Amino acid sequence: MTPAEALARLRAAEARDGRIAVEQRRALLARLADSLLTHAEAIAAALDTDYGGRSRLETLLADVLCAVDAARYARRHLRSWAKPRRVAVPYPFWPTTAHEEPVPKGIIAIMAPWNYPVQLALVPVVDAIAAGNRVAVKPSEGTPRCAALIAQVLQEALGPDIAATVQGGPDVAADFAAQPWDHLVFTGGATTGRKVAEAAARNLVPVTLELGGKCPAVVLPGANLAQAARDILVGKVINAGQTCVAPDTVLLLGHSPEAFLAACRASGIGLPETALANDAQAARLDRLAEGARLERLAPDGAGRHRALALAFPEPGHALLQEEVFGPILPVLALPDLPAAIAWITARPSPLAVYLFGAVIAETALVAGAVRCGAIVQDRAVEYAAFPALGFGGAGHSGYGRYKGFAGFVAFSTIRARVVHGKWSLSRIFDLPRKNFAPRLIERLVRKR
């Protein structure tokens, strides 16, 4: 199926069947969760093969259960989200009533990446279905076995009149981005994100971009270094660091790099359970790390299983400029929190900033100075799995938010509904006006 054929089929279903009722949406969400659980082991096996080694547990937690939890949360809250909301009307217009009602945008298109191919395809599907839309999904060609299972899940749970799956490589992806959808969601790198946004703009299609960036982990003087090191590595080791919200660079304030390295070695965390996704990813990381001192926390495993490595690059090194997106963790010592803030703000806005050992005043200082999608204290990455917490970036890390109520709103048009009474004070200004109307207007605009 081509992108244009997918859009045409869903448009025809929309014209024939009309809007999806709230109770039907709840049933669809329940079926989606059930289908994901039915195929959970098959998804884990497919991703293990696609990657050449991916942790079954990580797939079940970060891909399958994240999407299942999102579907169950949306189903539980959907009735209240979908209710019209009454808004205030200025007294000169009384007895007029006004409401805002969420209505579906129409056809939501979703372009998913290879690093969390199920979660990042199907959590936006959950939000789109909750809002009453139909969906077209373009899974990543980088995980072809998983992409086939995503298509099977969507077919079984939602059916061809609600969901379509488009498979293919970069040319198909470019065609997909260029279609006149009603909303387009893209998760991936900033370079491709710009191309997607440009293609969508030609059709005035609104876009949600979830990109990435250098998410810093700031270890403040008050931190317990052993605990901070462990919590940072727990976030970094998931999916071998191939996570957009993974800690990207550690900024040490009042702690030495040698002490942090010792704390990391003492944590016992060294070899990720998941391999690098492909040879191109491995080659990119090798190029990125050239010339930097690396301290591996364990021996490498078989194939593309790379151990976590702390990097101690010189100023200006590529590791301190580009998003790492892998099991390498640059470490940089800075004199104080203002220096850390200056380092962060000198770079494109990250998805998240992680603070370890921060007191209230330090957190407030960061919050007031740094532009980012999230500020998280004393753990990393896990916040992205909260089904009720809107997720998104800022600036170069993306724009727009989804998940939970934020996703419901993102994929709804908030339509105004107004019912006028038979008479109101405002009508004294209707043409033809009485003589006193201009004098009343003069009084209303006079400074008091």
One Martini backbone bead per residue (centre of mass of N, CA, C, O) as a GRO file, in nm:
protein
  448
    1MET     BB    1   0.094   0.038   0.025
    2THR     BB    2   0.056   0.354  -0.028
    3PRO     BB    3   0.018   0.655   0.106
    4ALA     BB    4  -0.218   0.743  -0.078
    5GLU     BB    5  -0.390   0.486  -0.036
    6ALA     BB    6  -0.421   0.512   0.267
    7LEU     BB    7  -0.562   0.785   0.266
    8ALA     BB    8  -0.800   0.711   0.083
    9ARG     BB    9  -0.919   0.485   0.260
   10LEU     BB   10  -0.965   0.660   0.518
   11ARG     BB   11  -1.144   0.873   0.387
   12ALA     BB   12  -1.369   0.682   0.301
   13ALA     BB   13  -1.439   0.585   0.587
   14GLU     BB   14  -1.506   0.862   0.701
   15ALA     BB   15  -1.739   0.928   0.499
   16ARG     BB   16  -1.912   0.670   0.563
   17ASP     BB   17  -1.891   0.648   0.907
   18GLY     BB   18  -1.762   0.869   1.052
   19ARG     BB   19  -1.748   0.922   1.365
   20ILE     BB   20  -1.594   0.809   1.651
   21ALA     BB   21  -1.709   0.689   1.918
   22VAL     BB   22  -1.631   0.667   2.241
   23GLU     BB   23  -1.698   0.363   2.286
   24GLN     BB   24  -1.536   0.267   2.042
   25ARG     BB   25  -1.263   0.369   2.135
   26ARG     BB   26  -1.249   0.195   2.391
   27ALA     BB   27  -1.256  -0.074   2.238
   28LEU     BB   28  -1.001  -0.029   2.069
   29LEU     BB   29  -0.803   0.003   2.307
   30ALA     BB   30  -0.850  -0.277   2.424
   31ARG     BB   31  -0.761  -0.435   2.170
   32LEU     BB   32  -0.476  -0.324   2.155
   33ALA     BB   33  -0.375  -0.430   2.424
   34ASP     BB   34  -0.438  -0.730   2.371
   35SER     BB   35  -0.264  -0.765   2.116
   36LEU     BB   36   0.006  -0.696   2.242
   37LEU     BB   37   0.005  -0.927   2.450
   38THR     BB   38  -0.020  -1.159   2.247
   39HIS     BB   39   0.259  -1.042   2.085
   40ALA     BB   40   0.501  -1.001   2.278
   41GLU     BB   41   0.699  -1.237   2.214
   42ALA     BB   42   0.720  -1.181   1.911
   43ILE     BB   43   0.839  -0.899   1.939
   44ALA     BB   44   1.093  -0.979   2.096
   45ALA     BB   45   1.203  -1.171   1.878
   46ALA     BB   46   1.213  -0.971   1.643
   47LEU     BB   47   1.407  -0.763   1.777
   48ASP     BB   48   1.638  -0.954   1.827
   49THR     BB   49   1.687  -0.999   1.524
   50ASP     BB   50   1.707  -0.709   1.417
   51TYR     BB   51   1.960  -0.641   1.618
   52GLY     BB   52   2.134  -0.887   1.719
   53GLY     BB   53   2.034  -0.813   2.017
   54ARG     BB   54   1.759  -0.801   2.239
   55SER     BB   55   1.603  -0.737   2.515
   56ARG     BB   56   1.328  -0.877   2.633
   57LEU     BB   57   1.266  -0.696   2.878
   58GLU     BB   58   1.287  -0.422   2.732
   59THR     BB   59   1.063  -0.475   2.530
   60LEU     BB   60   0.832  -0.529   2.730
   61LEU     BB   61   0.859  -0.256   2.882
   62ALA     BB   62   0.928  -0.021   2.653
   63ASP     BB   63   0.713  -0.121   2.438
   64VAL     BB   64   0.463  -0.283   2.528
   65LEU     BB   65   0.377  -0.160   2.814
   66CYS     BB   66   0.366   0.134   2.733
   67ALA     BB   67   0.130   0.096   2.533
   68VAL     BB   68  -0.069  -0.042   2.722
   69ASP     BB   69  -0.083   0.180   2.939
   70ALA     BB   70  -0.184   0.400   2.750
   71ALA     BB   71  -0.449   0.261   2.668
   72ARG     BB   72  -0.568   0.227   2.956
   73TYR     BB   73  -0.561   0.523   3.040
   74ALA     BB   74  -0.734   0.641   2.812
   75ARG     BB   75  -0.985   0.467   2.859
   76ARG     BB   76  -1.040   0.564   3.154
   77HIS     BB   77  -1.048   0.898   3.061
   78LEU     BB   78  -1.220   0.961   2.802
   79ARG     BB   79  -1.495   1.069   2.890
   80SER     BB   80  -1.383   1.332   3.022
   81TRP     BB   81  -1.221   1.445   2.782
   82ALA     BB   82  -1.484   1.454   2.573
   83LYS     BB   83  -1.607   1.678   2.717
   84PRO     BB   84  -1.753   1.954   2.723
   85ARG     BB   85  -1.661   2.303   2.786
   86ARG     BB   86  -1.747   2.552   2.977
   87VAL     BB   87  -1.758   2.906   2.915
   88ALA     BB   88  -1.722   3.224   2.954
   89VAL     BB   89  -1.944   3.511   2.937
   90PRO     BB   90  -1.995   3.815   2.880
   91TYR     BB   91  -2.250   4.006   3.006
   92PRO     BB   92  -2.348   4.153   2.734
   93PHE     BB   93  -2.427   3.840   2.616
   94TRP     BB   94  -2.640   3.773   2.779
   95PRO     BB   95  -2.766   3.433   2.758
   96THR     BB   96  -2.518   3.315   2.651
   97THR     BB   97  -2.353   3.018   2.532
   98ALA     BB   98  -2.031   2.840   2.589
   99HIS     BB   99  -1.819   2.603   2.415
  100GLU     BB  100  -1.581   2.335   2.427
  101GLU     BB  101  -1.493   2.090   2.171
  102PRO     BB  102  -1.370   1.780   2.101
  103VAL     BB  103  -1.242   1.701   1.778
  104PRO     BB  104  -1.144   1.539   1.522
  105LYS     BB  105  -0.906   1.578   1.275
  106GLY     BB  106  -0.879   1.261   1.135
  107ILE     BB  107  -0.573   1.198   0.993
  108ILE     BB  108  -0.308   1.022   1.142
  109ALA     BB  109   0.041   1.043   1.113
  110ILE     BB  110   0.314   0.791   1.165
  111MET     BB  111   0.666   0.817   1.236
  112ALA     BB  112   0.889   0.560   1.311
  113PRO     BB  113   1.147   0.425   1.477
  114TRP     BB  114   1.401   0.179   1.581
  115ASN     BB  115   1.445   0.196   1.900
  116TYR     BB  116   1.105   0.216   1.960
  117PRO     BB  117   0.886   0.084   1.750
  118VAL     BB  118   0.628   0.045   1.925
  119GLN     BB  119   0.595   0.285   2.111
  120LEU     BB  120   0.643   0.515   1.872
  121ALA     BB  121   0.381   0.412   1.720
  122LEU     BB  122   0.140   0.341   1.948
  123VAL     BB  123   0.106   0.584   2.133
  124PRO     BB  124  -0.001   0.777   1.915
  125VAL     BB  125  -0.237   0.594   1.844
  126VAL     BB  126  -0.382   0.616   2.109
  127ASP     BB  127  -0.431   0.922   2.099
  128ALA     BB  128  -0.580   0.926   1.828
  129ILE     BB  129  -0.813   0.736   1.906
  130ALA     BB  130  -0.914   0.891   2.153
  131ALA     BB  131  -0.982   1.145   1.953
  132GLY     BB  132  -1.120   0.992   1.681
  133ASN     BB  133  -0.917   0.876   1.483
  134ARG     BB  134  -0.729   0.798   1.215
  135VAL     BB  135  -0.452   0.576   1.100
  136ALA     BB  136  -0.106   0.613   0.988
  137VAL     BB  137   0.174   0.385   0.957
  138LYS     BB  138   0.543   0.424   0.965
  139PRO     BB  139   0.763   0.209   0.996
  140SER     BB  140   1.066   0.094   1.039
  141GLU     BB  141   1.308  -0.050   0.824
  142GLY     BB  142   1.519  -0.133   1.058
  143THR     BB  143   1.256  -0.324   1.170
  144PRO     BB  144   1.094  -0.549   0.988
  145ARG     BB  145   0.965  -0.760   1.179
  146CYS     BB  146   0.825  -0.555   1.361
  147ALA     BB  147   0.663  -0.411   1.140
  148ALA     BB  148   0.483  -0.656   1.075
  149LEU     BB  149   0.355  -0.670   1.361
  150ILE     BB  150   0.229  -0.393   1.366
  151ALA     BB  151   0.037  -0.450   1.132
  152GLN     BB  152  -0.110  -0.686   1.272
  153VAL     BB  153  -0.215  -0.536   1.519
  154LEU     BB  154  -0.379  -0.320   1.367
  155GLN     BB  155  -0.561  -0.513   1.213
  156GLU     BB  156  -0.685  -0.666   1.459
  157ALA     BB  157  -0.771  -0.414   1.645
  158LEU     BB  158  -0.883  -0.190   1.412
  159GLY     BB  159  -0.864  -0.211   1.117
  160PRO     BB  160  -0.891  -0.082   0.785
  161ASP     BB  161  -1.087   0.175   0.875
  162ILE     BB  162  -0.864   0.290   1.101
  163ALA     BB  163  -0.598   0.139   0.985
  164ALA     BB  164  -0.264   0.195   0.842
  165THR     BB  165   0.016   0.035   0.673
  166VAL     BB  166   0.345   0.154   0.579
  167GLN     BB  167   0.595   0.022   0.378
  168GLY     BB  168   0.949   0.121   0.379
  169GLY     BB  169   1.172   0.341   0.281
  170PRO     BB  170   1.284   0.655   0.220
  171ASP     BB  171   1.091   0.707  -0.020
  172VAL     BB  172   0.832   0.643   0.135
  173ALA     BB  173   0.875   0.846   0.363
  174ALA     BB  174   0.867   1.099   0.183
  175ASP     BB  175   0.580   1.046   0.077
  176PHE     BB  176   0.439   1.040   0.348
  177ALA     BB  177   0.515   1.340   0.435
  178ALA     BB  178   0.359   1.466   0.162
  179GLN     BB  179   0.087   1.424   0.270
  180PRO     BB  180  -0.259   1.534   0.343
  181TRP     BB  181  -0.285   1.536   0.637
  182ASP     BB  182  -0.401   1.634   0.967
  183HIS     BB  183  -0.146   1.485   1.102
  184LEU     BB  184   0.208   1.475   1.209
  185VAL     BB  185   0.432   1.219   1.330
  186PHE     BB  186   0.777   1.255   1.444
  187THR     BB  187   1.051   1.025   1.507
  188GLY     BB  188   1.392   1.152   1.540
  189GLY     BB  189   1.602   1.324   1.371
  190ALA     BB  190   1.673   1.650   1.291
  191THR     BB  191   1.731   1.628   0.990
  192THR     BB  192   1.471   1.473   0.914
  193GLY     BB  193   1.270   1.662   1.057
  194ARG     BB  194   1.302   1.898   0.862
  195LYS     BB  195   1.198   1.751   0.611
  196VAL     BB  196   0.921   1.682   0.722
  197ALA     BB  197   0.827   1.974   0.783
  198GLU     BB  198   0.852   2.075   0.493
  199ALA     BB  199   0.654   1.878   0.362
  200ALA     BB  200   0.407   1.948   0.541
  201ALA     BB  201   0.392   2.259   0.479
  202ARG     BB  202   0.280   2.235   0.185
  203ASN     BB  203  -0.009   2.125   0.337
  204LEU     BB  204  -0.057   2.240   0.626
  205VAL     BB  205   0.064   2.031   0.829
  206PRO     BB  206   0.064   1.940   1.133
  207VAL     BB  207   0.339   1.898   1.375
  208THR     BB  208   0.508   1.635   1.553
  209LEU     BB  209   0.826   1.665   1.712
  210GLU     BB  210   1.062   1.400   1.799
  211LEU     BB  211   1.385   1.411   1.894
  212GLY     BB  212   1.661   1.544   2.081
  213GLY     BB  213   1.982   1.543   2.228
  214LYS     BB  214   2.176   1.673   2.503
  215CYS     BB  215   2.126   1.508   2.786
  216PRO     BB  216   2.193   1.623   3.092
  217ALA     BB  217   2.393   1.529   3.382
  218VAL     BB  218   2.372   1.684   3.699
  219VAL     BB  219   2.628   1.682   3.947
  220LEU     BB  220   2.607   1.785   4.254
  221PRO     BB  221   2.754   1.841   4.556
  222GLY     BB  222   2.499   1.690   4.716
  223ALA     BB  223   2.564   1.427   4.599
  224ASN     BB  224   2.551   1.087   4.578
  225LEU     BB  225   2.775   0.942   4.382
  226ALA     BB  226   2.695   0.645   4.376
  227GLN     BB  227   2.392   0.691   4.314
  228ALA     BB  228   2.421   0.869   4.064
  229ALA     BB  229   2.579   0.672   3.890
  230ARG     BB  230   2.369   0.450   3.889
  231ASP     BB  231   2.125   0.615   3.774
  232ILE     BB  232   2.262   0.692   3.510
  233LEU     BB  233   2.328   0.402   3.405
  234VAL     BB  234   2.041   0.294   3.400
  235GLY     BB  235   1.959   0.495   3.169
  236LYS     BB  236   2.194   0.425   2.963
  237VAL     BB  237   2.164   0.101   2.925
  238ILE     BB  238   1.917   0.128   2.781
  239ASN     BB  239   1.936   0.025   2.468
  240ALA     BB  240   2.240   0.114   2.455
  241GLY     BB  241   2.162   0.437   2.449
  242GLN     BB  242   1.911   0.423   2.229
  243THR     BB  243   1.798   0.717   2.355
  244CYS     BB  244   1.664   1.032   2.360
  245VAL     BB  245   1.669   1.039   2.705
  246ALA     BB  246   1.947   0.986   2.751
  247PRO     BB  247   2.222   1.025   2.898
  248ASP     BB  248   2.488   1.220   2.743
  249THR     BB  249   2.606   1.416   2.976
  250VAL     BB  250   2.837   1.470   3.237
  251LEU     BB  251   2.811   1.712   3.503
  252LEU     BB  252   3.059   1.807   3.728
  253LEU     BB  253   3.004   1.926   4.071
  254GLY     BB  254   3.243   1.867   4.309
  255HIS     BB  255   3.356   1.633   4.121
  256SER     BB  256   3.555   1.391   4.010
  257PRO     BB  257   3.620   1.189   3.746
  258GLU     BB  258   3.754   0.962   3.910
  259ALA     BB  259   3.521   0.922   4.113
  260PHE     BB  260   3.306   0.856   3.902
  261LEU     BB  261   3.444   0.610   3.780
  262ALA     BB  262   3.450   0.446   4.041
  263ALA     BB  263   3.141   0.444   4.082
  264CYS     BB  264   3.076   0.298   3.817
  265ARG     BB  265   3.237   0.040   3.872
  266ALA     BB  266   3.081  -0.024   4.148
  267SER     BB  267   2.786  -0.080   4.022
  268GLY     BB  268   2.795  -0.324   3.790
  269ILE     BB  269   2.761  -0.153   3.528
  270GLY     BB  270   2.837  -0.239   3.167
  271LEU     BB  271   2.657  -0.451   2.997
  272PRO     BB  272   2.437  -0.453   2.778
  273GLU     BB  273   2.156  -0.640   2.661
  274THR     BB  274   2.192  -0.459   2.408
  275ALA     BB  275   2.251  -0.390   2.090
  276LEU     BB  276   2.346  -0.260   1.825
  277ALA     BB  277   2.136  -0.223   1.555
  278ASN     BB  278   2.388  -0.158   1.356
  279ASP     BB  279   2.663  -0.094   1.164
  280ALA     BB  280   2.621   0.212   1.131
  281GLN     BB  281   2.609   0.276   1.431
  282ALA     BB  282   2.890   0.171   1.503
  283ALA     BB  283   3.050   0.355   1.309
  284ARG     BB  284   2.955   0.625   1.422
  285LEU     BB  285   3.071   0.589   1.710
  286ASP     BB  286   3.364   0.557   1.628
  287ARG     BB  287   3.393   0.836   1.503
  288LEU     BB  288   3.299   1.008   1.750
  289ALA     BB  289   3.542   0.884   1.951
  290GLU     BB  290   3.773   0.997   1.825
  291GLY     BB  291   4.040   1.094   2.049
  292ALA     BB  292   3.915   0.968   2.302
  293ARG     BB  293   3.899   0.883   2.622
  294LEU     BB  294   3.834   0.543   2.721
  295GLU     BB  295   3.622   0.379   2.978
  296ARG     BB  296   3.550   0.068   3.036
  297LEU     BB  297   3.304  -0.125   3.233
  298ALA     BB  298   3.354  -0.362   3.022
  299PRO     BB  299   3.342  -0.603   2.823
  300ASP     BB  300   3.273  -0.693   2.533
  301GLY     BB  301   3.058  -0.851   2.338
  302ALA     BB  302   2.892  -0.996   2.113
  303GLY     BB  303   2.912  -0.845   1.836
  304ARG     BB  304   2.719  -0.542   1.910
  305HIS     BB  305   2.810  -0.565   2.209
  306ARG     BB  306   2.850  -0.282   2.401
  307ALA     BB  307   3.009  -0.128   2.629
  308LEU     BB  308   3.027   0.085   2.859
  309ALA     BB  309   3.159   0.428   2.822
  310LEU     BB  310   3.377   0.654   2.933
  311ALA     BB  311   3.435   0.995   2.843
  312PHE     BB  312   3.741   1.219   2.797
  313PRO     BB  313   3.720   1.496   2.643
  314GLU     BB  314   3.805   1.753   2.470
  315PRO     BB  315   3.754   2.051   2.395
  316GLY     BB  316   3.543   2.033   2.102
  317HIS     BB  317   3.449   1.766   2.084
  318ALA     BB  318   3.207   1.577   1.938
  319LEU     BB  319   3.089   1.456   2.209
  320LEU     BB  320   3.011   1.772   2.297
  321GLN     BB  321   2.805   1.825   2.034
  322GLU     BB  322   2.685   1.549   1.980
  323GLU     BB  323   2.472   1.308   1.972
  324VAL     BB  324   2.525   0.990   2.076
  325PHE     BB  325   2.337   0.731   2.083
  326GLY     BB  326   2.490   0.547   2.310
  327PRO     BB  327   2.751   0.367   2.510
  328ILE     BB  328   2.845   0.676   2.556
  329LEU     BB  329   2.989   0.884   2.834
  330PRO     BB  330   3.041   1.191   2.884
  331VAL     BB  331   3.284   1.379   3.086
  332LEU     BB  332   3.248   1.689   3.288
  333ALA     BB  333   3.418   1.940   3.453
  334LEU     BB  334   3.281   2.195   3.667
  335PRO     BB  335   3.270   2.460   3.890
  336ASP     BB  336   2.948   2.528   3.847
  337LEU     BB  337   2.623   2.596   3.784
  338PRO     BB  338   2.655   2.834   3.585
  339ALA     BB  339   2.840   2.667   3.397
  340ALA     BB  340   2.632   2.449   3.330
  341ILE     BB  341   2.419   2.636   3.211
  342ALA     BB  342   2.601   2.749   2.988
  343TRP     BB  343   2.648   2.478   2.848
  344ILE     BB  344   2.352   2.415   2.781
  345THR     BB  345   2.269   2.697   2.637
  346ALA     BB  346   2.493   2.661   2.400
  347ARG     BB  347   2.284   2.449   2.318
  348PRO     BB  348   2.057   2.267   2.215
  349SER     BB  349   1.764   2.180   2.320
  350PRO     BB  350   1.662   1.947   2.533
  351LEU     BB  351   1.453   1.711   2.650
  352ALA     BB  352   1.649   1.670   2.911
  353VAL     BB  353   1.715   1.733   3.263
  354TYR     BB  354   1.945   1.602   3.503
  355LEU     BB  355   1.924   1.592   3.861
  356PHE     BB  356   2.180   1.562   4.126
  357GLY     BB  357   2.151   1.692   4.443
  358ALA     BB  358   1.928   1.903   4.448
  359VAL     BB  359   1.815   2.193   4.549
  360ILE     BB  360   1.573   2.420   4.531
  361ALA     BB  361   1.749   2.654   4.421
  362GLU     BB  362   1.884   2.493   4.191
  363THR     BB  363   1.631   2.413   4.041
  364ALA     BB  364   1.530   2.703   3.991
  365LEU     BB  365   1.773   2.797   3.825
  366VAL     BB  366   1.735   2.598   3.594
  367ALA     BB  367   1.434   2.654   3.523
  368GLY     BB  368   1.496   2.971   3.458
  369ALA     BB  369   1.737   2.905   3.218
  370VAL     BB  370   1.624   2.640   3.084
  371ARG     BB  371   1.558   2.479   2.777
  372CYS     BB  372   1.309   2.217   2.794
  373GLY     BB  373   1.101   1.930   2.833
  374ALA     BB  374   1.262   1.839   3.108
  375ILE     BB  375   1.280   1.802   3.472
  376VAL     BB  376   1.489   1.570   3.649
  377GLN     BB  377   1.513   1.394   3.964
  378ASP     BB  378   1.720   1.117   4.055
  379ARG     BB  379   1.664   1.028   3.753
  380ALA     BB  380   1.634   0.837   3.437
  381VAL     BB  381   1.387   0.816   3.164
  382GLU     BB  382   1.121   0.706   3.315
  383TYR     BB  383   0.921   0.944   3.255
  384ALA     BB  384   0.847   0.839   2.957
  385ALA     BB  385   0.641   0.608   3.100
  386PHE     BB  386   0.423   0.815   3.171
  387PRO     BB  387   0.092   0.824   3.069
  388ALA     BB  388   0.012   1.126   3.202
  389LEU     BB  389   0.276   1.250   3.071
  390GLY     BB  390   0.372   1.482   2.886
  391PHE     BB  391   0.555   1.465   2.571
  392GLY     BB  392   0.851   1.667   2.491
  393GLY     BB  393   1.002   1.936   2.350
  394ALA     BB  394   1.249   2.202   2.265
  395GLY     BB  395   1.308   2.314   1.985
  396HIS     BB  396   1.552   2.098   1.873
  397SER     BB  397   1.377   1.858   2.032
  398GLY     BB  398   1.105   1.984   1.954
  399TYR     BB  399   0.736   1.972   1.896
  400GLY     BB  400   0.507   1.898   2.086
  401ARG     BB  401   0.256   1.683   2.246
  402TYR     BB  402   0.219   1.369   2.417
  403LYS     BB  403   0.027   1.190   2.606
  404GLY     BB  404  -0.253   1.162   2.719
  405PHE     BB  405  -0.406   1.456   2.732
  406ALA     BB  406  -0.204   1.587   2.540
  407GLY     BB  407  -0.272   1.395   2.302
  408PHE     BB  408  -0.570   1.447   2.278
  409VAL     BB  409  -0.535   1.750   2.211
  410ALA     BB  410  -0.337   1.730   1.967
  411PHE     BB  411  -0.575   1.537   1.805
  412SER     BB  412  -0.758   1.793   1.841
  413THR     BB  413  -1.030   2.001   1.788
  414ILE     BB  414  -1.112   2.303   1.942
  415ARG     BB  415  -1.442   2.371   1.942
  416ALA     BB  416  -1.673   2.614   1.902
  417ARG     BB  417  -1.980   2.678   2.099
  418VAL     BB  418  -2.272   2.887   2.021
  419VAL     BB  419  -2.560   3.027   2.209
  420HIS     BB  420  -2.799   3.257   2.151
  421GLY     BB  421  -2.997   3.480   2.257
  422LYS     BB  422  -3.263   3.700   2.194
  423TRP     BB  423  -3.108   3.890   2.405
  424SER     BB  424  -2.872   4.173   2.447
  425LEU     BB  425  -2.674   4.435   2.524
  426SER     BB  426  -2.492   4.424   2.262
  427ARG     BB  427  -2.735   4.511   2.058
  428ILE     BB  428  -2.711   4.828   2.082
  429PHE     BB  429  -2.471   4.819   1.843
  430ASP     BB  430  -2.649   4.780   1.625
  431LEU     BB  431  -2.754   4.815   1.318
  432PRO     BB  432  -2.908   5.077   1.370
  433ARG     BB  433  -2.813   5.325   1.575
  434LYS     BB  434  -2.843   5.484   1.845
  435ASN     BB  435  -2.752   5.782   1.985
  436PHE     BB  436  -2.616   5.657   2.256
  437ALA     BB  437  -2.395   5.458   2.153
  438PRO     BB  438  -2.144   5.642   2.111
  439ARG     BB  439  -2.132   5.744   2.409
  440LEU     BB  440  -2.088   5.463   2.534
  441ILE     BB  441  -1.825   5.396   2.395
  442GLU     BB  442  -1.664   5.633   2.511
  443ARG     BB  443  -1.689   5.537   2.807
  444LEU     BB  444  -1.557   5.249   2.772
  445VAL     BB  445  -1.265   5.378   2.659
  446ARG     BB  446  -1.219   5.526   2.909
  447LYS     BB  447  -1.014   5.617   3.142
  448ARG     BB  448  -1.025   5.545   3.503
   0.00000   0.00000   0.00000
